[in-house]
GROMACS .gro file of C-alpha atoms in nm:
model
  192
    1MET     CA    1   0.349   0.446  -3.099
    2ARG     CA    2   0.407   0.817  -2.953
    3TRP     CA    3   0.602   0.893  -2.666
    4LEU     CA    4   0.556   1.210  -2.461
    5PRO     CA    5   0.755   1.337  -2.139
    6VAL     CA    6   0.514   1.440  -1.875
    7ILE     CA    7   0.713   1.562  -1.562
    8SER     CA    8   0.977   1.245  -1.427
    9SER     CA    9   0.695   1.024  -1.569
   10TYR     CA   10   0.548   0.944  -1.916
   11ILE     CA   11   0.272   0.897  -2.181
   12LEU     CA   12   0.282   0.638  -2.420
   13TYR     CA   13  -0.063   0.569  -2.624
   14SER     CA   14  -0.070   0.281  -2.842
   15MET     CA   15  -0.452   0.150  -2.955
   16GLY     CA   16  -0.689   0.415  -2.803
   17PHE     CA   17  -0.518   0.363  -2.478
   18VAL     CA   18  -0.268   0.586  -2.228
   19SER     CA   19  -0.042   0.514  -1.990
   20ARG     CA   20   0.153   0.669  -1.690
   21VAL     CA   21   0.383   0.582  -1.400
   22ALA     CA   22   0.114   0.525  -1.140
   23THR     CA   23   0.126   0.736  -0.779
   24ARG     CA   24   0.007   0.671  -0.427
   25GLY     CA   25  -0.294   0.822  -0.540
   26ASP     CA   26  -0.397   0.556  -0.797
   27LEU     CA   27  -0.499   0.311  -0.534
   28PRO     CA   28  -0.872   0.343  -0.443
   29ALA     CA   29  -0.854   0.353  -0.787
   30LEU     CA   30  -0.555   0.066  -0.867
   31ARG     CA   31  -0.774  -0.191  -0.622
   32PRO     CA   32  -1.129  -0.287  -0.759
   33VAL     CA   33  -0.947  -0.367  -1.121
   34ILE     CA   34  -0.675  -0.556  -0.907
   35GLU     CA   35  -1.017  -0.799  -0.777
   36ALA     CA   36  -1.182  -0.779  -1.091
   37ALA     CA   37  -0.859  -0.979  -1.250
   38ILE     CA   38  -0.805  -1.144  -0.973
   39GLY     CA   39  -1.211  -1.297  -0.910
   40GLU     CA   40  -1.285  -1.298  -1.295
   41LEU     CA   41  -0.979  -1.316  -1.506
   42GLN     CA   42  -0.860  -1.710  -1.339
   43LYS     CA   43  -1.185  -1.867  -1.370
   44ASP     CA   44  -1.155  -2.064  -1.713
   45PHE     CA   45  -0.788  -2.173  -1.567
   46LEU     CA   46  -0.857  -2.254  -1.149
   47ASP     CA   47  -1.111  -2.371  -0.982
   48ALA     CA   48  -1.289  -2.125  -0.692
   49ALA     CA   49  -1.055  -2.279  -0.352
   50GLN     CA   50  -0.757  -2.178  -0.590
   51ILE     CA   51  -0.833  -1.908  -0.723
   52GLU     CA   52  -0.995  -1.710  -0.363
   53SER     CA   53  -0.593  -1.892  -0.242
   54SER     CA   54  -0.421  -1.723  -0.512
   55ARG     CA   55  -0.526  -1.375  -0.307
   56ALA     CA   56  -0.288  -1.451  -0.085
   57ILE     CA   57  -0.019  -1.499  -0.285
   58MET     CA   58  -0.086  -1.120  -0.582
   59GLY     CA   59  -0.193  -0.821  -0.511
   60LEU     CA   60  -0.004  -0.472  -0.592
   61ASP     CA   61   0.318  -0.398  -0.364
   62THR     CA   62   0.322  -0.043  -0.267
   63GLN     CA   63   0.690  -0.034  -0.290
   64LEU     CA   64   0.740  -0.028  -0.750
   65ILE     CA   65   0.471   0.255  -0.725
   66ASP     CA   66   0.730   0.431  -0.493
   67ASP     CA   67   1.018   0.338  -0.729
   68GLY     CA   68   0.816   0.474  -1.025
   69THR     CA   69   0.813   0.180  -1.235
   70TYR     CA   70   0.511   0.043  -1.222
   71PHE     CA   71   0.237   0.175  -1.495
   72VAL     CA   72  -0.170   0.259  -1.527
   73VAL     CA   73  -0.354   0.214  -1.878
   74GLU     CA   74  -0.675   0.437  -1.838
   75GLU     CA   75  -0.908   0.383  -2.149
   76THR     CA   76  -1.118   0.737  -2.198
   77GLY     CA   77  -0.967   0.763  -1.821
   78ARG     CA   78  -1.093   0.501  -1.677
   79ILE     CA   79  -0.833   0.222  -1.576
   80ALA     CA   80  -0.791  -0.102  -1.790
   81GLY     CA   81  -0.470  -0.241  -1.614
   82CYS     CA   82  -0.208  -0.155  -1.478
   83GLY     CA   83   0.217  -0.349  -1.411
   84GLY     CA   84   0.531  -0.300  -1.292
   85TRP     CA   85   0.872  -0.395  -1.301
   86SER     CA   86   1.097  -0.374  -1.056
   87ARG     CA   87   1.468  -0.360  -1.015
   88ARG     CA   88   1.468  -0.618  -0.648
   89ALA     CA   89   1.469  -0.917  -0.584
   90THR     CA   90   1.103  -1.010  -0.450
   91LEU     CA   91   0.990  -1.261  -0.792
   92TYR     CA   92   0.581  -1.157  -0.669
   93GLY     CA   93   0.321  -1.073  -0.412
   94GLY     CA   94   0.213  -0.813  -0.275
   95ASP     CA   95   0.165  -0.617   0.046
   96HIS     CA   96   0.090  -0.863   0.246
   97SER     CA   97   0.210  -1.154   0.104
   98ALA     CA   98   0.547  -1.315   0.431
   99GLY     CA   99   0.888  -1.286   0.192
  100ARG     CA  100   0.968  -0.983   0.028
  101ASP     CA  101   1.319  -0.892  -0.063
  102ALA     CA  102   1.384  -0.522  -0.098
  103ALA     CA  103   1.783  -0.570  -0.212
  104LEU     CA  104   1.862  -0.419  -0.544
  105LEU     CA  105   1.906  -0.651  -0.810
  106ASP     CA  106   2.245  -0.664  -1.079
  107PRO     CA  107   2.156  -0.562  -1.415
  108GLU     CA  108   2.468  -0.708  -1.511
  109VAL     CA  109   2.436  -1.054  -1.376
  110GLU     CA  110   2.101  -1.028  -1.282
  111PRO     CA  111   1.718  -1.016  -1.418
  112ALA     CA  112   1.387  -0.722  -1.343
  113LYS     CA  113   1.123  -0.826  -1.252
  114VAL     CA  114   0.767  -0.769  -1.331
  115ARG     CA  115   0.569  -0.746  -1.148
  116ALA     CA  116   0.142  -0.779  -1.048
  117MET     CA  117  -0.004  -0.755  -1.420
  118TYR     CA  118  -0.336  -0.681  -1.398
  119THR     CA  119  -0.600  -0.597  -1.639
  120HIS     CA  120  -0.956  -0.511  -1.612
  121PRO     CA  121  -1.221  -0.764  -1.711
  122ASP     CA  122  -1.403  -0.479  -1.971
  123PHE     CA  123  -1.034  -0.484  -2.154
  124ALA     CA  124  -0.912  -0.858  -2.136
  125ARG     CA  125  -0.812  -0.967  -2.478
  126ARG     CA  126  -0.688  -0.563  -2.560
  127GLY     CA  127  -0.434  -0.528  -2.605
  128VAL     CA  128  -0.320  -0.414  -2.210
  129GLY     CA  129  -0.105  -0.679  -2.076
  130ARG     CA  130   0.103  -0.671  -2.388
  131LEU     CA  131   0.156  -0.262  -2.418
  132ILE     CA  132   0.230  -0.276  -2.021
  133LEU     CA  133   0.481  -0.529  -2.083
  134THR     CA  134   0.639  -0.367  -2.377
  135LEU     CA  135   0.666   0.038  -2.174
  136CYS     CA  136   0.841  -0.248  -1.894
  137GLU     CA  137   1.078  -0.365  -2.140
  138ASP     CA  138   1.147  -0.049  -2.231
  139ALA     CA  139   1.217   0.072  -1.915
  140ALA     CA  140   1.387  -0.240  -1.754
  141ARG     CA  141   1.673  -0.263  -2.013
  142GLU     CA  142   1.712   0.187  -2.039
  143GLN     CA  143   1.842   0.081  -1.644
  144GLY     CA  144   2.063  -0.191  -1.814
  145PHE     CA  145   1.858  -0.467  -1.711
  146ARG     CA  146   1.894  -0.768  -2.034
  147THR     CA  147   1.650  -1.035  -1.863
  148LEU     CA  148   1.308  -1.011  -1.711
  149ASP     CA  149   1.161  -1.281  -1.502
  150LEU     CA  150   0.837  -1.299  -1.412
  151MET     CA  151   0.584  -1.539  -1.181
  152GLY     CA  152   0.306  -1.597  -1.385
  153THR     CA  153  -0.053  -1.729  -1.349
  154MET     CA  154  -0.193  -2.012  -1.568
  155ALA     CA  155  -0.474  -1.719  -1.672
  156GLY     CA  156  -0.117  -1.524  -1.748
  157ARG     CA  157   0.116  -1.746  -1.985
  158PRO     CA  158  -0.037  -1.686  -2.276
  159LEU     CA  159   0.061  -1.353  -2.305
  160TYR     CA  160   0.326  -1.423  -2.125
  161GLU     CA  161   0.413  -1.681  -2.406
  162SER     CA  162   0.254  -1.480  -2.708
  163ALA     CA  163   0.506  -1.196  -2.606
  164GLY     CA  164   0.858  -1.439  -2.596
  165PHE     CA  165   0.912  -1.517  -2.225
  166ARG     CA  166   0.990  -1.887  -2.224
  167VAL     CA  167   0.897  -2.133  -1.879
  168ILE     CA  168   1.233  -2.232  -1.638
  169GLU     CA  169   1.007  -2.357  -1.339
  170GLU     CA  170   0.648  -2.492  -1.303
  171LEU     CA  171   0.561  -2.482  -0.928
  172SER     CA  172   0.262  -2.400  -0.691
  173ASP     CA  173   0.215  -2.152  -0.433
  174ALA     CA  174  -0.045  -2.331  -0.110
  175THR     CA  175   0.032  -2.022   0.070
  176GLY     CA  176  -0.326  -1.927   0.066
  177GLY     CA  177  -0.450  -2.228   0.193
  178THR     CA  178  -0.458  -2.446  -0.156
  179PRO     CA  179  -0.192  -2.485  -0.383
  180VAL     CA  180  -0.177  -2.222  -0.702
  181PRO     CA  181  -0.044  -2.360  -1.038
  182LEU     CA  182   0.244  -2.053  -1.129
  183VAL     CA  183   0.485  -2.099  -1.374
  184ARG     CA  184   0.833  -1.876  -1.312
  185MET     CA  185   0.931  -1.764  -1.736
  186ARG     CA  186   1.216  -1.560  -1.901
  187LYS     CA  187   1.314  -1.310  -2.166
  188GLU     CA  188   1.609  -1.229  -2.310
  189ILE     CA  189   1.597  -0.827  -2.451
  190GLY     CA  190   1.901  -0.753  -2.502
  191PRO     CA  191   2.167  -0.488  -2.373
  192GLY     CA  192   1.967  -0.127  -2.394
   0.00000   0.00000   0.00000
């Protein structure tokens, strides 16, 4: 992998993909990627009612973009995926989700959060999610965090387990009407 600095962000070239820090200008292009990921990649794990219900608890929290902790992965100018990490207390949910908590975490005793990971179905199982996780781990470690937490979907769980996350809680969220199974996971990333 090769790191190149780019005006207050960075680009990582890996496996034919280019990654960078997202901006608010990316929002119109990110929304259809997120919608496609929610609607298509969960079909092997959830029924139609659960997929529809999951829209109430999934989506992009633009606080991540404002904090400079959200990444876009592209291939030849096309967005292949997106995802990020947070130094804030909210574990999951988008701008429309109730109960978000913008309190800053203490990296000495609290885990950073991996958030809003989405891969466009055309790029599934090509390393996009793994690349985003690497970016998140490296950035969180650089900021002094030693642990990462995430709330995974059933579709994301295999990726997270293969990346070294372990299950700490299985639960469901019925905010959207139908209970959606979720799994809270954790990974120790060590000191920076």
